[in-house]
Each structure stands twice: as C-alpha cells, then as structure tokens.
PDB file of C-alpha atoms in Angstrom:
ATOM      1  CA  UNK I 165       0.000   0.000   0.000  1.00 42.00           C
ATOM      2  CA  UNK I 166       1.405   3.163  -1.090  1.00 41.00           C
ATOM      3  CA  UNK I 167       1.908   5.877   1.733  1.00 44.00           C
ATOM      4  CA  UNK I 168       1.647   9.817   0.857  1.00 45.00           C
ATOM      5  CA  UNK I 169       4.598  11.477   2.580  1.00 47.00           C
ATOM      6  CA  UNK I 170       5.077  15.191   0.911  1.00 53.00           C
ATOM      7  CA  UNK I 171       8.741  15.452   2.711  1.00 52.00           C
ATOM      8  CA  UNK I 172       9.972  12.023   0.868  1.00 55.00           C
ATOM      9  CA  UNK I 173       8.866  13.268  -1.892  1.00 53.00           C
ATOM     10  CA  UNK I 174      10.645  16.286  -2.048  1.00 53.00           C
ATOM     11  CA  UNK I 175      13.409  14.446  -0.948  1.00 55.00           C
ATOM     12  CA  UNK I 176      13.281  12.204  -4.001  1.00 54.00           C
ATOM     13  CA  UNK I 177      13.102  14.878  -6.239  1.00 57.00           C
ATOM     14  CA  UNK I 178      15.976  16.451  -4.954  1.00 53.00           C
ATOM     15  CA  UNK I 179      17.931  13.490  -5.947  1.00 55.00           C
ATOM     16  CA  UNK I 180      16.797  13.926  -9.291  1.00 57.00           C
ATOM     17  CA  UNK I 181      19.196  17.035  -9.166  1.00 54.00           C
ATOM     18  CA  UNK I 182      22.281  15.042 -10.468  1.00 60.00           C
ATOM     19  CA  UNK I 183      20.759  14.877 -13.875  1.00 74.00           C
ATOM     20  CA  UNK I 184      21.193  17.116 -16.262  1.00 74.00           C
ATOM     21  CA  UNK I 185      17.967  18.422 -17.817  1.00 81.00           C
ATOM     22  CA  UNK I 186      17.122  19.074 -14.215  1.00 80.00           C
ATOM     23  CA  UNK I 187      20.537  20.578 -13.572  1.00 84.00           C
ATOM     24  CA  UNK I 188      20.107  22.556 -17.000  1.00 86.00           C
ATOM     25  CA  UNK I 189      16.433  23.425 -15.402  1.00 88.00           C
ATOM     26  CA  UNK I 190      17.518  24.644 -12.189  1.00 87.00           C
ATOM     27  CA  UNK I 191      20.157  26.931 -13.706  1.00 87.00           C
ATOM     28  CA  UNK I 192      17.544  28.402 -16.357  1.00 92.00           C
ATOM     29  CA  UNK I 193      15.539  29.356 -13.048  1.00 90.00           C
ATOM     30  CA  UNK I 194      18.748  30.624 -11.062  1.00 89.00           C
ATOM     31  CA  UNK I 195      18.509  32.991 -13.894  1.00 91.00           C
ATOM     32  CA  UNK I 196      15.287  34.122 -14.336  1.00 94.00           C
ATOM     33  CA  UNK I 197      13.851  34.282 -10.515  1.00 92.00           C
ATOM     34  CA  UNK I 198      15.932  37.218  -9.597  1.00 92.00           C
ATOM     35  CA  UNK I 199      14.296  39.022 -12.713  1.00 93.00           C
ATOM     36  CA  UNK I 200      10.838  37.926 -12.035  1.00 93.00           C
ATOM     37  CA  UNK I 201      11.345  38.678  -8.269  1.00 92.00           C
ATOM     38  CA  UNK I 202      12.233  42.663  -9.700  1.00 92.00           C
ATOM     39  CA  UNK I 203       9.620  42.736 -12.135  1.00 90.00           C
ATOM     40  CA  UNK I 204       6.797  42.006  -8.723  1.00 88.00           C
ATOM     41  CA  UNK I 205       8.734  44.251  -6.177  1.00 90.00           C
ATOM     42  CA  UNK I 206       7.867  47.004  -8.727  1.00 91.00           C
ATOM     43  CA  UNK I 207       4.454  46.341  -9.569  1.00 85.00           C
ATOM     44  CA  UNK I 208       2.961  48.868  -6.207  1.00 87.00           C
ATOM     45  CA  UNK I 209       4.950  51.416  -8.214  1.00 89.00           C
ATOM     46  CA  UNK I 210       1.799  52.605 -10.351  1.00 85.00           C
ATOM     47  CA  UNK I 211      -0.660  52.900  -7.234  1.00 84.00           C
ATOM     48  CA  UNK I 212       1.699  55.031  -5.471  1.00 88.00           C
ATOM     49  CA  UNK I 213       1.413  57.201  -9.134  1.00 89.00           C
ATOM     50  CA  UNK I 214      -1.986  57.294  -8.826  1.00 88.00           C
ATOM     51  CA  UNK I 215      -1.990  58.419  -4.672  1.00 87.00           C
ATOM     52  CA  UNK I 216       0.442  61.221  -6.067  1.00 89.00           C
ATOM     53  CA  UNK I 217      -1.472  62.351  -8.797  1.00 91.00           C
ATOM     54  CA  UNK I 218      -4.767  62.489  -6.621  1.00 89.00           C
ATOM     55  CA  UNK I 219      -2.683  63.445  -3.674  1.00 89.00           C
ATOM     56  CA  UNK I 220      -3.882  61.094  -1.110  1.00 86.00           C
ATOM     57  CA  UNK I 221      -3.906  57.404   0.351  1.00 84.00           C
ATOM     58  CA  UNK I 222      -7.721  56.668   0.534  1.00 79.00           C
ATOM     59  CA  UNK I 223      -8.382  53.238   2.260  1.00 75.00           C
ATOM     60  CA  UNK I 224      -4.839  51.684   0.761  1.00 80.00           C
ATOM     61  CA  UNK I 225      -3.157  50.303   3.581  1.00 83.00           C
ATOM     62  CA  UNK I 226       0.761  51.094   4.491  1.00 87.00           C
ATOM     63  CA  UNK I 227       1.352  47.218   5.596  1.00 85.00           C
ATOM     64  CA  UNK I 228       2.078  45.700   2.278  1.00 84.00           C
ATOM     65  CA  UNK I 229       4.945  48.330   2.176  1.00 89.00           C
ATOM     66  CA  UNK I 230       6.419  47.749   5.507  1.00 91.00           C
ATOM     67  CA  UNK I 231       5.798  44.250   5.129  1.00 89.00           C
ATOM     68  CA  UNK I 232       8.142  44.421   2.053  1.00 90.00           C
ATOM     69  CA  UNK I 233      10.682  46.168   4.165  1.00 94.00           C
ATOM     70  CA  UNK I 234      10.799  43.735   6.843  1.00 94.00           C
ATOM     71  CA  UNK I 235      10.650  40.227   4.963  1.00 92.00           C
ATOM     72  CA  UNK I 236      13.108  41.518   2.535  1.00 94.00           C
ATOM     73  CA  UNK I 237      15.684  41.921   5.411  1.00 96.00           C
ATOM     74  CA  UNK I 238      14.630  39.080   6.984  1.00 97.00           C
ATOM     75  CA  UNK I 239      15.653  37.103   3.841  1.00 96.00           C
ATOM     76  CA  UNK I 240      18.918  39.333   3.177  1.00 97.00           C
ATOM     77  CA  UNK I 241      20.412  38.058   6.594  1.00 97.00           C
ATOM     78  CA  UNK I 242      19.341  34.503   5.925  1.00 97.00           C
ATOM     79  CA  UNK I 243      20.979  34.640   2.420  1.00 96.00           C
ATOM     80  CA  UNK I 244      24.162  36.133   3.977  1.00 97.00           C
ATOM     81  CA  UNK I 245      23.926  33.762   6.723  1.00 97.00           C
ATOM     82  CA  UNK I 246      23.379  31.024   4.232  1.00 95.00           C
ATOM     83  CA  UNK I 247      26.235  32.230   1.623  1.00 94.00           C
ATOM     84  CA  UNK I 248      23.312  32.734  -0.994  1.00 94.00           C
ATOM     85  CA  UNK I 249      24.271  35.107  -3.500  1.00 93.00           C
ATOM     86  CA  UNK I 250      20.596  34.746  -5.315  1.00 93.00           C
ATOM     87  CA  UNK I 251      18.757  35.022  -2.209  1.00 95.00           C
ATOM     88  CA  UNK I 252      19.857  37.786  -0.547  1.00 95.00           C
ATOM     89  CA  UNK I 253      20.927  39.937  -3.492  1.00 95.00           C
ATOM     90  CA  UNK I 254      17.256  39.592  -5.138  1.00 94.00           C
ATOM     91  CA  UNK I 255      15.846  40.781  -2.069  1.00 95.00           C
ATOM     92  CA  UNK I 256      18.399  44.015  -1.478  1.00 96.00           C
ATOM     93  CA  UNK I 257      15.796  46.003  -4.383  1.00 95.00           C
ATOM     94  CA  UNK I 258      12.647  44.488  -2.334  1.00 93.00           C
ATOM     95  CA  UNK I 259      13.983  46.317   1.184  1.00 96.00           C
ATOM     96  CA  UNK I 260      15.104  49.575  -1.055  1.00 96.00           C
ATOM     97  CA  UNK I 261      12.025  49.915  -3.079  1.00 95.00           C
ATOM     98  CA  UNK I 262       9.782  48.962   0.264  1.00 94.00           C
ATOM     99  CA  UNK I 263      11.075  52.200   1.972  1.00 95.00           C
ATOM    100  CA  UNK I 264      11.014  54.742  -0.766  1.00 95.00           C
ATOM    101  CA  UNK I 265       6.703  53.258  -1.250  1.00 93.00           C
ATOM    102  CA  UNK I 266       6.693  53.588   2.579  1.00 93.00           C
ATOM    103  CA  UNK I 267       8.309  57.680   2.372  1.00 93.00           C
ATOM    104  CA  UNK I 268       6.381  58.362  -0.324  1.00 92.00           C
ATOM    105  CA  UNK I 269       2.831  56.688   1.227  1.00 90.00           C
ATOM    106  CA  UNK I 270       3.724  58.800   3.901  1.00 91.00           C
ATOM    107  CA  UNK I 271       4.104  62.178   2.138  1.00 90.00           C
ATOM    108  CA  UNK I 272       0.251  61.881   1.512  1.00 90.00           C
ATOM    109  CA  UNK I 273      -0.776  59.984   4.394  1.00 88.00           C
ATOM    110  CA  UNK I 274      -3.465  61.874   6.990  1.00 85.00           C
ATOM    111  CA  UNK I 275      -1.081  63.005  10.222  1.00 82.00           C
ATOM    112  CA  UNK I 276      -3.527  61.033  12.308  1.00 80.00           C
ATOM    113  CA  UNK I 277      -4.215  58.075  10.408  1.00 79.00           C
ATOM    114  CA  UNK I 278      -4.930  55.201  12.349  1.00 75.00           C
ATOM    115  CA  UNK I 279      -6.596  52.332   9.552  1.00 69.00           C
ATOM    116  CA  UNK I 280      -3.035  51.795   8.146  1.00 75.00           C
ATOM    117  CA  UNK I 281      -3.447  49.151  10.268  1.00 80.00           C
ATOM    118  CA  UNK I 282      -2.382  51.229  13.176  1.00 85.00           C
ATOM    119  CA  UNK I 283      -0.471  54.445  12.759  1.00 88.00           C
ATOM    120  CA  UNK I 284       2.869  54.977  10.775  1.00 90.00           C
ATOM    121  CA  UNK I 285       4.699  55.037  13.888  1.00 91.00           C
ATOM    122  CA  UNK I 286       3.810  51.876  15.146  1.00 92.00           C
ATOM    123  CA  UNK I 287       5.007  50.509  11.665  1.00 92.00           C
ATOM    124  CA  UNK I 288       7.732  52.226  11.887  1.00 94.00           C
ATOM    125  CA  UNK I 289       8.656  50.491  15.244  1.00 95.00           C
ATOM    126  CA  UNK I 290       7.514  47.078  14.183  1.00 94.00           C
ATOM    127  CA  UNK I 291       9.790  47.339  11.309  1.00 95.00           C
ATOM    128  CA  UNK I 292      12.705  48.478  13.309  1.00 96.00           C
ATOM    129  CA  UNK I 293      11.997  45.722  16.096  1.00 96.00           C
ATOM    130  CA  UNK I 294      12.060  43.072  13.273  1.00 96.00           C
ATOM    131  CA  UNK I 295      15.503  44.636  12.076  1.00 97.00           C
ATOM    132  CA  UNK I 296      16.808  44.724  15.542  1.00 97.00           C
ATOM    133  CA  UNK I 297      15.812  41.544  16.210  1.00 97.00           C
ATOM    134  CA  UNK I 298      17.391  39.536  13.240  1.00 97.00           C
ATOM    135  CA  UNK I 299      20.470  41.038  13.099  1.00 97.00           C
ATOM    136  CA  UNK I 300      20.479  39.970  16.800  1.00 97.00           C
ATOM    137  CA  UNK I 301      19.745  36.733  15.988  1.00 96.00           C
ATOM    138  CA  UNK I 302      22.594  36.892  13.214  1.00 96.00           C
ATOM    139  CA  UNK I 303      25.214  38.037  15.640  1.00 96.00           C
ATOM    140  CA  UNK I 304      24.748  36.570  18.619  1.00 96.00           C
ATOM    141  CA  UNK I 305      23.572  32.852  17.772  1.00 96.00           C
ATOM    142  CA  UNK I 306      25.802  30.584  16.020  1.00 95.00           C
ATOM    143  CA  UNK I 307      25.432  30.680  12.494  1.00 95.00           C
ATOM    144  CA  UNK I 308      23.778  27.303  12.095  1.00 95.00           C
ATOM    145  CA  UNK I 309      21.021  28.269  14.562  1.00 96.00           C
ATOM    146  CA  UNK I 310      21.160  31.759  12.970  1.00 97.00           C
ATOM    147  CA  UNK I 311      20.221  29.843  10.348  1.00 96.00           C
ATOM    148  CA  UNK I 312      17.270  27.979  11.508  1.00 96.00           C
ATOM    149  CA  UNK I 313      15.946  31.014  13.181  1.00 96.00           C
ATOM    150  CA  UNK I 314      15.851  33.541  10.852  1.00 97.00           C
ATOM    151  CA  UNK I 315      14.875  30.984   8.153  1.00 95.00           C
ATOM    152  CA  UNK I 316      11.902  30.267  10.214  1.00 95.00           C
ATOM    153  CA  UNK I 317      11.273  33.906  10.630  1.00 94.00           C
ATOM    154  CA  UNK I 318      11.175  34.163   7.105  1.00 92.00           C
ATOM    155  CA  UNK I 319       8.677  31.170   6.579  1.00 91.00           C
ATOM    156  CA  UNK I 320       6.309  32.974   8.966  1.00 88.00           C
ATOM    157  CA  UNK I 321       6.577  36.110   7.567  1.00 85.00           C
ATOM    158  CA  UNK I 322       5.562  34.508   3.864  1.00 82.00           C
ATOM    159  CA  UNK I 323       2.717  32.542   5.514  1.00 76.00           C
ATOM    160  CA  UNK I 324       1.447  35.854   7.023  1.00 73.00           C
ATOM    161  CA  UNK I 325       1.695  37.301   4.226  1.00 72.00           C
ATOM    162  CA  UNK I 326      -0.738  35.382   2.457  1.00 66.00           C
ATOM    163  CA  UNK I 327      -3.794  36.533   5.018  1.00 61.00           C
ATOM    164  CA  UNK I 328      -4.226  39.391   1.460  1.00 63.00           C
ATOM    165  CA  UNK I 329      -5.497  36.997  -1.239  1.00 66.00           C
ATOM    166  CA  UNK I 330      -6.741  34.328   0.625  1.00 68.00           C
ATOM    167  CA  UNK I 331      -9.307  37.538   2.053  1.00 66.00           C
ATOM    168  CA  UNK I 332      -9.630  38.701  -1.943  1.00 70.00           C
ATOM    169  CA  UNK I 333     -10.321  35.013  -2.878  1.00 76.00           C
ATOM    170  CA  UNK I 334     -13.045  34.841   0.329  1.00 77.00           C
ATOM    171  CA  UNK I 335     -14.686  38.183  -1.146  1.00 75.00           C
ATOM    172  CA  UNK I 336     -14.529  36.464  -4.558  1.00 80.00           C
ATOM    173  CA  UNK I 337     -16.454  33.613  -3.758  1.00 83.00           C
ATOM    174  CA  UNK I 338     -18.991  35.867  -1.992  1.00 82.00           C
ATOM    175  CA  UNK I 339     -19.454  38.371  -4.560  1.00 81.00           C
ATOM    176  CA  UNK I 340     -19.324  35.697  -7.481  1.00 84.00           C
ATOM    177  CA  UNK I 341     -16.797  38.453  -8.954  1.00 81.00           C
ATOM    178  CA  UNK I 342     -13.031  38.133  -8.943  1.00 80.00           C
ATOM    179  CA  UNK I 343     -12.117  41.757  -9.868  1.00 75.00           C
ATOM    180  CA  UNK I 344     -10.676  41.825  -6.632  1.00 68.00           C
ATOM    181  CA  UNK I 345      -7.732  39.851  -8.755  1.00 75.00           C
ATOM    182  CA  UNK I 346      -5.794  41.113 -11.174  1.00 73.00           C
ATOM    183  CA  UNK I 347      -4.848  38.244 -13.617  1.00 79.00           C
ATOM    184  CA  UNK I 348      -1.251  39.865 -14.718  1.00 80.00           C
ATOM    185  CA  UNK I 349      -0.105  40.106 -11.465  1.00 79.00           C
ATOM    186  CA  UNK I 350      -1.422  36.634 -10.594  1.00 83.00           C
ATOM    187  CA  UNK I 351       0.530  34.917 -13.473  1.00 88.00           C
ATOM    188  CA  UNK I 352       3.823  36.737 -12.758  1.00 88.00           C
ATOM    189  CA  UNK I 353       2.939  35.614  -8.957  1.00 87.00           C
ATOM    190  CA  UNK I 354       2.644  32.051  -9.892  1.00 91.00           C
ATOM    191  CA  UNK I 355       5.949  32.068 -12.302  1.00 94.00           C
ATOM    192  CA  UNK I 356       7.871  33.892  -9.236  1.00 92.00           C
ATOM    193  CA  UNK I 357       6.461  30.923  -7.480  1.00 93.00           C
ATOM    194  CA  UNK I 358       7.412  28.461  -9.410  1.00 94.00           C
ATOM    195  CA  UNK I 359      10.973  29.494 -10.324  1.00 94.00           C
ATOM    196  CA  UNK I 360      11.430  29.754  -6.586  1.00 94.00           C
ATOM    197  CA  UNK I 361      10.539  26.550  -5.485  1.00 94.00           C
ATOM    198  CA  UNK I 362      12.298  24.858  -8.438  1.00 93.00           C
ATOM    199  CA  UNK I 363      15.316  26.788  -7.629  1.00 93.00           C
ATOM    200  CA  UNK I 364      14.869  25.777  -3.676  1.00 93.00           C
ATOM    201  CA  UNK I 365      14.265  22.016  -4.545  1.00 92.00           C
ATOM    202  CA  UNK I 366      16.861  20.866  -7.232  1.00 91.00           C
ATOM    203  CA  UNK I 367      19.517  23.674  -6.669  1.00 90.00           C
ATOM    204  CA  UNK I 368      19.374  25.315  -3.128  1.00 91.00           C
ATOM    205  CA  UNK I 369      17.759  21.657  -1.283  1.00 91.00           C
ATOM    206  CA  UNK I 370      16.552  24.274   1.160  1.00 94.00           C
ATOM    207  CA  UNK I 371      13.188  24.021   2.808  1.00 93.00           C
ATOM    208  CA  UNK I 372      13.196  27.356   3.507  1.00 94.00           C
ATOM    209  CA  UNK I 373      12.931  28.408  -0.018  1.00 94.00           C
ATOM    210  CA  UNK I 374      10.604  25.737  -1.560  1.00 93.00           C
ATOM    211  CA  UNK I 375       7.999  25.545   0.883  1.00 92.00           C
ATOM    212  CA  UNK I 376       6.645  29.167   1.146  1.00 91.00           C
ATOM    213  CA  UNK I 377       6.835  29.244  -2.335  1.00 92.00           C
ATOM    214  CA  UNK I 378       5.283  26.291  -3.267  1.00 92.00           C
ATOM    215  CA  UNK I 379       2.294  27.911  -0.800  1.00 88.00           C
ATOM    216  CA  UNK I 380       2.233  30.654  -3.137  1.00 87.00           C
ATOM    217  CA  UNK I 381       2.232  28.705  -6.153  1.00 91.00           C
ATOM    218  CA  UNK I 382      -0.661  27.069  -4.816  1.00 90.00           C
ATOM    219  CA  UNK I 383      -2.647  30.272  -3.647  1.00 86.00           C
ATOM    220  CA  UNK I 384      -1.961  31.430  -6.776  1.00 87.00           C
ATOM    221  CA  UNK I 385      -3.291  28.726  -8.274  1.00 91.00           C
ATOM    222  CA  UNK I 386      -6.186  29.072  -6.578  1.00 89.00           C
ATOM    223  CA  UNK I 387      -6.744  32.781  -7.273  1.00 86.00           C
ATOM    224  CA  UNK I 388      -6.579  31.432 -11.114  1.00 90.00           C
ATOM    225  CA  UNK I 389      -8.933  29.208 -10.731  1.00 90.00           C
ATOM    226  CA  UNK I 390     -11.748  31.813  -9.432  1.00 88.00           C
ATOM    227  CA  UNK I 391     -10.738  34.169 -11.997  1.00 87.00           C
ATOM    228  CA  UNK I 392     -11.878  31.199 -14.748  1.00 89.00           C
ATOM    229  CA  UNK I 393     -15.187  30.752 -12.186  1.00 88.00           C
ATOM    230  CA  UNK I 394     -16.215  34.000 -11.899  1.00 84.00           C
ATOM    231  CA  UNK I 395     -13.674  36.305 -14.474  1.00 77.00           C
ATOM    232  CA  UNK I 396     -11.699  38.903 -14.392  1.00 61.00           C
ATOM    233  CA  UNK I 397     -13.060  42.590 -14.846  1.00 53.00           C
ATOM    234  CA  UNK I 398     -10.557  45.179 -16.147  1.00 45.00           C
ATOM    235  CA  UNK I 399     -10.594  47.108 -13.103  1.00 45.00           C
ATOM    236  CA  UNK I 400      -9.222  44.788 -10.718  1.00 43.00           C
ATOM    237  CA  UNK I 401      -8.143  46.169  -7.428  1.00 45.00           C
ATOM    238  CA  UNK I 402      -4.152  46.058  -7.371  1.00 44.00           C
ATOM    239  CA  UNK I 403      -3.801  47.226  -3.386  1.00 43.00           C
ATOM    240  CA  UNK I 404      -5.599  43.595  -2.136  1.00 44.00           C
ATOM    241  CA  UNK I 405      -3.380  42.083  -3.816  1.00 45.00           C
ATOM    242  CA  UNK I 406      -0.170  43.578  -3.224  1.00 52.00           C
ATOM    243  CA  UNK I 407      -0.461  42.786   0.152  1.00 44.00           C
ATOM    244  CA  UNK I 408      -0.057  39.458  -0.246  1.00 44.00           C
ATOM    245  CA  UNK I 409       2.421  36.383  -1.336  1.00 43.00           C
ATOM    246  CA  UNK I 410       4.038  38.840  -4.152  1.00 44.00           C
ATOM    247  CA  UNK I 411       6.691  39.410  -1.173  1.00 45.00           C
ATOM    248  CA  UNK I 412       7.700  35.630  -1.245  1.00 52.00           C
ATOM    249  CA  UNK I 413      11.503  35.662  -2.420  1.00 63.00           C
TER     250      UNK I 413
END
C-alpha cells in the first residue's frame, strides 16, 4: 500500500538534481527568478502614481509596504547567513524599493491616520523591532542556529503574508466576482512561485525556499482558478493584492 509522505517526496526529487535536464532546469531558473522577483517588487509602483497624482492614500493600507521592508531583510540576513548570492541579493531592491513606497505613502498619508493598520509610527517600530531583532539573531547565535531562526522567521513572515489573497479570494467567492484579482499580477505571482521553489528544490535543497513558495504557487493557483469561475473585470483592485504572497523571495 502506497503511503503519501510530501517530505519524501521532495526528498526524491531532490535526488533527481544530479541529472542534467534538471541541472540545465535549475540553472535556467537561477537565472530568471531574480528578474521575475524585480519585475513584482515594482508592480505597487503605479498605485503610489496614482496616490500622487490624486494626492492622497484613501483606504490603501501602508502594511504591504512595511511588510516588504521587513521580509526583505529578513531574507537578506538569511541569504548572507546562508552564503546565498541569489537570495539575498534579489531581495536588497525588495527592502530599497519597500522604503522609498513607505516615504512616499507617507508624504500623503493623513497626520492622524490610524486604519493603516495602526499608525505609521507603530510601523515604523515594528519594522525596526524586526531589524533589531534579526540582526540579533545573526550576531549573537551561532550561524547554524542563525540559520534555523531567521529561516523560520522568514517562513512565517511569507505565511502571514498570504492573510491578502486568501481575504480577496473569500470576497470572490462571496461576490461571485473576482475583480478583486488582477490576472497579470497573478501569473507573474505564480511564475515567481514556481521558479522559486524549483530553484529551492533541485539547486538550493533548502526548505526554507521551496515551501513558502510552493504555498504561493498554490494560492496562486487558486486565485486562477476563481478568476476562470467568476472572471476577471478590467478594473481589478491592485492594493488587495499587493499585500499578499508577491513578497515571497
């Protein structure tokens, strides 16, 4: 009788990494993930055009910004910890971008706002207590349970991270509408995915990097799924969405 274990599985594809289409495979997404990775941390870019132009923030939350911020440097540290060129050099324009969308949310931001969720300075602290934190953790631990640590940190932060769509695909189902999801931005989601957990699998080995994508490829898969359901209107709403597992590696 056949027994379903996900982790041997892995495990057995991993060996497959000796071969070498899957070698060939692995280095084709070494390549292309950092790119893909780029092309998502830029996509907030034309909402924060649009709060310019009209010259304030509405209802669009400051989290998916800070969030950026803070798992970006969460995954810097565990690529430095980790010797990772790809990792932590892909996520160096993630922290960068994250702050200038933060100073520029704030330029237009009500003084008392308080639906950010919370106000900018409690961001502002969280974000600082998560950067105090893992460098902390870097320095102080040894580097193999620096390792552990902030990897796990980084898991959690991806997981969390999710809360966005999987809300957009709850209102979807409601509403029998998934404008709430905009289809681009879902498919360059799901190939970020992909490449990522490929990459983590048959070239990194690291369960780190393959599982909180591979929970992204499958959200994302999901999302696609209610867009064929219900479609996709024209106007989707980019700012649900942004919120969520876009800020995976």
């Amino acid at each position: 009788k056949a027994i379903f274990v996900p982790g041997r599985i892995i495990n057995d594809m991993s060996s497959m990494s000796d071969s070498p289409l899957v070698t060939g495979l692995a280095h084709l997404c070494g390549i292309a993930a950092p790119i893909v990775s780029f092309t998502v941390v830029l996509s907030p870019i034309s909402t924060l055009r649009k709060v310019a132009n009209e010259k304030k923030t509405g209802n669009l939350p400051l989290l998916p910004y800070t969030s950026m911020i803070s798992n970006g440097f969460v995954w810097i540290i565990y690529g430095l910890l980790k010797s990772e060129r790809k990792i932590w050099v892909t996520n160096v324009p993630g922290v960068i971008l994250g702050c200038y969308y933060a100073y520029e949310y704030k330029k237009y931001c009500p003084k008392n706002a308080t639906n950010l969720p919370g106000t900018f300075s409690q961001h502002v602290n969280a974000v600082s207590f998560i950067v105090a934190f893992t460098l902390l953790t870097a320095f102080v631990l040894s580097r193999e349970a620096a390792v552990s640590l902030v990897g796990m940190e980084g898991v959690v932060f991806c997981v969390l991270l999710f809360s966005s769509p999987l809300a957009a695909m709850r209102a979807v189902i409601q509403t029998r509408s998934a404008k709430a999801i905009p289809l681009p931005f879902t498919l360059v989601s799901l190939l970020n995915c992909t490449l990522w957990s490929v990459l983590g699998i048959f070239e990194m080995n690291d369960v780190m990097v393959y599982v909180p994508n591979l929970l992204g490829f499958l959200a994302s898969v999901a999302q696609l799924v209610l867009i064929s359901l219900y479609g996709c209107s024209g106007s989707s709403s980019t700012v649900v969405r942004e919120g969520g597992s876009n800020f995976l590696l």
